[in-house]
Short mmCIF file of C-alpha atoms in Angstrom, two decimals:
data_model
loop_
_atom_site.label_atom_id
_atom_site.label_comp_id
_atom_site.label_asym_id
_atom_site.label_seq_id
_atom_site.Cartn_x
_atom_site.Cartn_y
_atom_site.Cartn_z
CA MET P 1 119.66 136.21 56.90
CA ARG P 2 121.97 135.93 54.11
CA ARG P 3 124.47 139.13 55.47
CA LYS P 4 123.76 141.23 52.84
CA ASP P 5 122.68 144.75 52.93
CA GLN P 6 120.86 145.77 50.30
CA LYS P 7 119.19 143.30 47.92
CA GLN P 8 118.67 143.73 43.51
CA LEU P 9 114.82 143.73 42.27
CA GLU P 10 114.77 143.84 38.89
CA GLY P 11 111.88 146.25 38.28
CA SER P 12 109.02 143.90 36.92
CA PHE P 13 106.57 144.87 33.97
CA SER P 14 103.36 145.79 36.08
CA GLY P 15 105.99 147.16 38.70
CA ASN P 16 107.63 149.51 36.11
CA LEU P 17 103.70 149.89 34.53
CA ILE P 18 102.49 151.40 38.15
CA ARG P 19 105.59 153.74 38.14
CA GLU P 20 104.28 155.56 35.16
CA LEU P 21 100.62 155.51 35.78
CA ILE P 22 101.59 157.15 39.32
CA ALA P 23 103.57 159.88 37.84
CA ASP P 24 100.64 160.53 34.15
CA ILE P 25 98.23 160.37 37.16
CA THR P 26 99.90 163.22 39.17
CA SER P 27 101.62 165.11 35.64
CA THR P 28 97.37 166.39 36.58
CA ASN P 29 95.43 169.42 38.71
CA ASN P 30 93.99 166.54 40.76
CA GLY P 31 97.17 163.99 40.87
CA HIS P 32 99.11 167.80 42.31
CA LYS P 33 96.48 166.38 45.35
CA LEU P 34 97.94 163.69 46.27
CA GLN P 35 101.70 164.98 46.55
CA ASN P 36 100.65 168.14 48.75
CA GLY P 37 98.51 165.25 50.53
CA GLU P 38 95.25 167.42 50.78
CA TRP P 39 93.28 163.90 49.89
CA ARG P 40 94.21 162.33 52.91
CA LYS P 41 92.65 165.08 54.78
CA ASN P 42 88.34 164.95 54.11
CA LEU P 43 88.42 161.43 51.66
CA ILE P 44 86.13 159.20 51.85
CA GLU P 45 85.60 155.77 52.04
CA PRO P 46 83.93 152.88 52.55
CA GLU P 47 83.48 150.88 55.73
CA TRP P 48 86.66 148.46 56.10
CA ILE P 49 84.61 144.34 56.46
CA CYS P 50 86.84 143.03 59.16
CA PRO P 51 88.09 139.36 57.47
CA LEU P 52 85.54 136.57 58.63
CA LYS P 53 88.81 134.89 60.75
CA TYR P 54 89.78 137.66 62.64
CA GLU P 55 88.17 140.31 65.09
CA MET P 56 88.71 143.93 65.33
CA LYS P 57 88.23 146.36 69.01
CA TYR P 58 87.65 149.66 68.52
CA ILE P 59 89.61 150.95 72.08
CA GLU P 60 89.48 155.32 72.86
CA MET P 61 92.39 156.61 74.21
CA GLU P 62 92.15 160.15 76.36
CA ASN P 63 92.92 161.82 72.58
CA PHE P 64 92.82 158.76 70.29
CA LYS P 65 91.74 155.83 68.21
CA MET P 66 93.44 152.43 68.73
CA GLU P 67 92.22 149.50 66.69
CA TYR P 68 93.42 145.65 68.01
CA LEU P 69 93.41 143.30 64.93
CA SER P 70 92.92 139.71 67.13
CA PRO P 71 93.04 136.55 65.20
CA LYS P 72 89.99 134.60 66.49
CA GLU P 73 92.63 131.30 66.27
CA VAL P 74 96.38 133.36 67.97
CA ARG P 75 98.81 130.99 66.65
CA ASP P 76 101.16 133.52 67.79
CA ASP P 77 102.34 135.89 71.08
CA ARG P 78 103.72 138.07 70.10
CA VAL P 79 101.82 141.52 68.06
CA ILE P 80 103.30 144.40 65.93
CA LEU P 81 102.14 147.87 66.35
CA GLN P 82 101.50 149.91 63.51
CA LEU P 83 102.09 153.45 63.26
CA HIS P 84 100.34 154.05 59.47
CA GLY P 85 101.78 157.19 57.46
CA GLY P 86 100.20 160.21 55.69
CA GLY P 87 102.62 163.61 56.33
CA TYR P 88 101.67 163.70 59.62
CA ILE P 89 98.25 164.64 58.07
CA GLY P 90 96.40 161.68 56.81
CA ALA P 91 94.37 159.86 60.03
CA ILE P 92 94.07 155.94 59.09
CA LYS P 93 92.82 155.03 55.94
CA ASN P 94 91.90 150.96 55.20
CA ILE P 95 94.54 150.14 53.75
CA TYR P 96 95.79 149.96 56.98
CA ARG P 97 93.37 147.54 58.30
CA SER P 98 94.57 146.32 55.42
CA PHE P 99 97.97 146.84 56.32
CA ALA P 100 96.81 144.80 59.71
CA VAL P 101 95.88 141.83 58.44
CA LEU P 102 99.22 141.06 55.42
CA TYR P 103 101.21 141.55 59.84
CA SER P 104 99.26 139.43 60.94
CA LYS P 105 99.16 137.03 58.13
CA ALA P 106 103.14 137.20 58.57
CA LEU P 107 103.18 137.24 62.51
CA ARG P 108 101.53 134.52 61.84
CA GLY P 109 98.40 134.47 63.77
CA GLY P 110 99.33 137.17 66.18
CA ARG P 111 97.69 140.59 67.05
CA VAL P 112 98.20 143.73 65.48
CA LEU P 113 97.62 147.09 66.78
CA THR P 114 97.26 150.65 65.17
CA ILE P 115 96.69 153.72 66.63
CA ASP P 116 94.43 156.51 64.38
CA TYR P 117 97.07 159.37 66.43
CA ARG P 118 96.40 163.20 66.41
CA VAL P 119 97.05 165.28 63.04
CA ALA P 120 98.49 168.24 62.00
CA PRO P 121 97.55 170.89 61.21
CA GLU P 122 95.05 170.78 64.34
CA HIS P 123 97.56 168.34 66.25
CA GLN P 124 101.54 169.30 65.90
CA PHE P 125 104.50 167.56 66.66
CA PRO P 126 104.79 166.01 69.71
CA ALA P 127 100.95 165.02 69.77
CA ALA P 128 101.99 161.95 67.48
CA LEU P 129 104.68 160.68 69.68
CA GLU P 130 102.77 161.34 72.16
CA ASP P 131 100.35 158.68 70.88
CA ALA P 132 102.72 156.99 70.60
CA TYR P 133 104.27 156.02 73.47
CA ILE P 134 101.02 156.50 75.11
CA ALA P 135 99.20 152.61 72.60
CA TYR P 136 103.38 152.07 73.22
CA LEU P 137 103.16 152.22 77.89
CA TRP P 138 98.83 150.32 76.78
CA LEU P 139 100.69 147.06 75.18
CA LEU P 140 102.94 147.07 78.30
CA LYS P 141 100.77 146.77 80.62
CA TYR P 142 99.77 142.22 78.70
CA TYR P 143 103.50 142.24 76.64
CA GLN P 144 106.84 142.26 77.28
CA PRO P 145 109.09 143.95 74.93
CA LYS P 146 109.81 141.18 73.79
CA GLN P 147 107.10 140.26 72.35
CA ILE P 148 106.67 143.22 70.62
CA PHE P 149 107.06 144.97 67.46
CA LEU P 150 106.85 148.03 65.78
CA ALA P 151 106.57 148.86 61.91
CA GLY P 152 105.52 151.92 59.77
CA ASP P 153 105.38 153.08 56.49
CA SER P 154 106.50 156.51 55.53
CA ALA P 155 105.49 159.28 58.14
CA GLY P 156 104.47 156.45 60.16
CA GLY P 157 107.82 154.83 59.95
CA GLY P 158 109.97 158.40 61.03
CA LEU P 159 107.55 158.00 63.93
CA ALA P 160 108.47 154.49 64.79
CA LEU P 161 111.82 155.56 64.86
CA SER P 162 110.97 158.63 66.93
CA LEU P 163 109.40 156.64 69.47
CA CYS P 164 112.42 153.94 70.19
CA HIS P 165 114.29 157.61 70.71
CA TYR P 166 112.24 158.31 72.74
CA LEU P 167 111.31 155.14 75.25
CA LYS P 168 115.38 156.01 75.58
CA GLU P 169 114.99 158.84 77.46
CA LYS P 170 112.22 156.87 79.38
CA LYS P 171 114.35 154.51 79.66
CA LYS P 172 112.36 152.34 79.06
CA LEU P 173 112.44 149.50 77.56
CA LEU P 174 112.19 148.87 73.79
CA PRO P 175 111.18 146.33 70.99
CA ASN P 176 112.47 143.09 69.88
CA GLY P 177 112.01 144.81 66.34
CA ILE P 178 111.37 147.60 63.43
CA ILE P 179 109.79 147.21 60.08
CA LEU P 180 110.40 150.05 58.49
CA MET P 181 108.86 150.96 54.72
CA SER P 182 110.62 153.94 53.23
CA PRO P 183 110.37 155.62 56.55
CA TRP P 184 110.27 159.84 56.10
CA ALA P 185 113.00 160.29 58.85
CA ASP P 186 114.60 163.68 57.83
CA LEU P 187 111.90 166.12 57.01
CA THR P 188 114.48 168.64 56.93
CA CYS P 189 115.13 166.78 53.58
CA SER P 190 118.49 167.76 53.64
CA GLY P 191 119.73 163.65 51.86
CA SER P 192 121.25 162.79 47.68
CA SER P 193 117.97 161.43 46.92
CA TYR P 194 115.94 164.68 47.59
CA LYS P 195 117.52 166.48 44.04
CA THR P 196 119.39 162.75 42.85
CA ASN P 197 115.46 161.32 42.17
CA TYR P 198 113.59 164.00 41.88
CA GLU P 199 113.19 164.16 38.06
CA LYS P 200 112.72 160.29 38.87
CA ASP P 201 109.71 160.12 42.10
CA PRO P 202 106.85 159.72 40.41
CA LEU P 203 104.71 160.88 43.25
CA PHE P 204 106.47 163.45 45.62
CA GLY P 205 108.78 164.53 42.32
CA ARG P 206 109.43 167.60 40.24
CA THR P 207 107.40 169.73 42.58
CA GLU P 208 108.47 171.34 46.28
CA ASP P 209 104.59 172.27 46.32
CA SER P 210 103.96 168.86 48.88
CA MET P 211 104.18 167.45 51.53
CA LEU P 212 107.38 166.73 51.70
CA PHE P 213 108.27 170.67 51.35
CA HIS P 214 105.12 171.37 53.52
CA LYS P 215 105.49 170.46 56.48
CA ASP P 216 102.75 171.31 58.86
CA TYR P 217 102.76 169.10 61.61
CA ILE P 218 107.45 170.87 62.88
CA GLY P 219 105.18 173.96 63.73
CA GLU P 220 108.09 175.75 65.43
CA ALA P 221 109.84 173.22 66.40
CA ASP P 222 113.47 172.59 65.49
CA PRO P 223 113.25 170.15 61.94
CA LYS P 224 116.78 168.75 63.27
CA ASN P 225 114.93 167.14 66.81
CA PRO P 226 115.94 164.12 66.73
CA TYR P 227 112.05 163.58 67.82
CA ILE P 228 111.33 164.56 64.61
CA SER P 229 113.44 163.66 61.90
CA THR P 230 115.52 160.66 63.44
CA ILE P 231 118.79 160.37 61.14
CA PHE P 232 120.37 162.67 64.22
CA GLY P 233 119.38 160.45 66.72
CA ASP P 234 121.55 158.13 68.37
CA PHE P 235 120.33 154.79 67.00
CA THR P 236 123.13 153.16 69.97
CA GLY P 237 120.58 149.70 71.68
CA PHE P 238 118.24 149.83 68.73
CA PRO P 239 116.66 146.77 68.42
CA PRO P 240 117.44 145.00 64.59
CA ILE P 241 115.88 146.88 62.23
CA LEU P 242 114.13 145.39 58.92
CA LEU P 243 114.23 148.30 56.49
CA GLN P 244 112.02 148.77 52.28
CA VAL P 245 112.62 150.87 50.17
CA GLY P 246 111.84 152.09 46.20
CA ASN P 247 114.96 153.15 44.67
CA TYR P 248 113.08 156.35 42.44
CA GLU P 249 111.82 157.65 45.52
CA MET P 250 113.51 160.65 46.86
CA LEU P 251 113.00 159.92 51.03
CA LEU P 252 115.27 157.00 49.53
CA SER P 253 118.78 158.28 50.59
CA ASP P 254 116.10 158.61 54.49
CA SER P 255 116.52 154.61 54.90
CA LEU P 256 119.87 154.68 53.64
CA THR P 257 121.11 157.68 56.22
CA VAL P 258 119.17 154.85 59.43
CA ALA P 259 120.86 152.00 57.89
CA LYS P 260 124.01 153.26 58.13
CA LYS P 261 124.08 155.26 61.81
CA ALA P 262 122.06 151.92 62.91
CA LYS P 263 124.66 150.04 61.70
CA LYS P 264 127.27 152.36 63.04
CA ALA P 265 125.71 152.46 66.67
CA GLY P 266 126.44 148.66 66.97
CA GLY P 267 122.45 147.57 65.92
CA ARG P 268 121.71 145.12 63.58
CA VAL P 269 120.24 146.58 60.46
CA LYS P 270 118.52 144.48 56.73
CA CYS P 271 117.89 147.50 54.66
CA ASN P 272 117.22 145.84 50.93
CA VAL P 273 116.49 149.02 48.23
CA TYR P 274 113.91 147.75 45.66
CA GLU P 275 114.82 148.06 41.71
CA GLY P 276 111.94 150.76 40.05
CA MET P 277 109.87 151.08 42.97
CA PHE P 278 107.55 154.23 44.34
CA HIS P 279 106.79 155.20 47.89
CA VAL P 280 106.17 152.82 49.56
CA PHE P 281 104.94 149.95 47.10
CA GLN P 282 103.82 147.60 49.30
CA MET P 283 100.77 148.70 48.88
CA ALA P 284 100.48 146.62 46.08
CA ARG P 285 99.86 143.70 48.53
CA SER P 286 99.42 140.86 45.39
CA LEU P 287 98.96 142.99 42.40
CA LEU P 288 103.24 143.30 42.48
CA PRO P 289 106.18 141.01 43.52
CA GLU P 290 108.63 143.49 44.23
CA SER P 291 105.24 143.96 46.57
CA ARG P 292 104.51 140.10 47.13
CA SER P 293 108.94 139.85 47.78
CA ALA P 294 108.65 142.41 50.34
CA TRP P 295 105.39 140.66 51.87
CA LYS P 296 107.46 138.10 52.22
CA GLU P 297 111.14 139.23 53.46
CA ILE P 298 108.31 140.23 56.48
CA ARG P 299 107.16 137.33 57.06
CA ASP P 300 111.26 136.21 56.69
CA TYR P 301 111.78 138.54 58.91
CA LEU P 302 109.61 137.71 62.18
CA ASP P 303 109.97 134.08 61.91
CA TYR P 304 114.26 134.22 62.36
CA MET P 305 113.43 136.54 65.06
CA LYS P 306 111.19 134.60 66.40
CA SER P 307 113.94 132.14 66.85
CA ASP P 308 116.30 134.29 67.97
CA ARG P 309 118.66 134.10 64.80
CA ARG P 310 121.31 136.84 63.86
CA MET P 311 119.78 138.93 60.96
CA CYS P 312 123.35 139.01 59.20
#
C-alpha cells in the first residue's frame, strides 16, 4: 500500500446531507436517545434473514452467544472476529450481521465470528473483555493466529485493542491484523477532538449527556486502565492495524493517538481520516461514496495481508 498515514477524501454531497440529517435528529428529544444510547437497549428489529449464499450458525457459550457466518462456498481459510459497537451498553444488532457479510466478502469468501458479549449496566468491566478473550480462544481451536483478524467499530474497536493487550499479558499469540472503525480507545475523553469537534460532531456533539460521558461499563474501575482505555497501553508487538475515522468525530483523537503510539512502538499502521464523515459512517454501506471507499479499503488491506506485502 502507499506510504501515507492519512488520506483525505473530499466529502460527498450525500455524505454531507446525511451528516446534517443526523445532526437535526439528535437536536430533538427523540434524537437524544441516540446520543445517550437508550435506543440501543430496547431496540426491536425484524428477524434477520441470512443471504442465500451464506449459512449462520448460532453458538451458545456459558455467558454469551456467538454468531458464526460462513459462505456456502468457502474460498479463504482466514476468519474475522467481529466485536460490535454500542458503547458497551448495546447488544448485537442486524447492522452487524450485515457487517459480517461485508467482512466475508472482503475476505473474498471467508468466515466471520461475531460475539454478542455481555454489556453494561448489568455487566460492567471486565465482562466484555472476558467474553472477547473466550471467543478468541475458541477460534484458536480451529485456526492458527495468522489466520485470524480482529475487526471492531466504536466500543468494539476499543475492545479489539483491549483484547490484544490482554493476549499479550496472557502470553498468547496475537491475531494477524486489526481493522478498526472509529475505535473508542479513550474512555477518559481527554483527547483534543473531544473539544475541537464538540460543535461539529453530529451524533455526540453539543452535549455531555451522551454515551461518551455516561460510561456505565467502567463501574468502579480506573478509566486509565489500558484494558478500558487502550491508548494507555503498550502497543509493542501489535499486528498491522487499519484505522478509519471521520474528521467530524469527537473520537477522532482516539484513532490518531492509537496510530501514533502503535507506530512509535514499531507497528505497521494505516490511518485514514475521511473528510466530512461522522461516527462509523461505514454503516451506510453502499449508499455513500465514502462508505464504499472504506469497505474497498478493508478489502484491499486483507488482500495485501494475504500476499504478505508491507502496508506502508
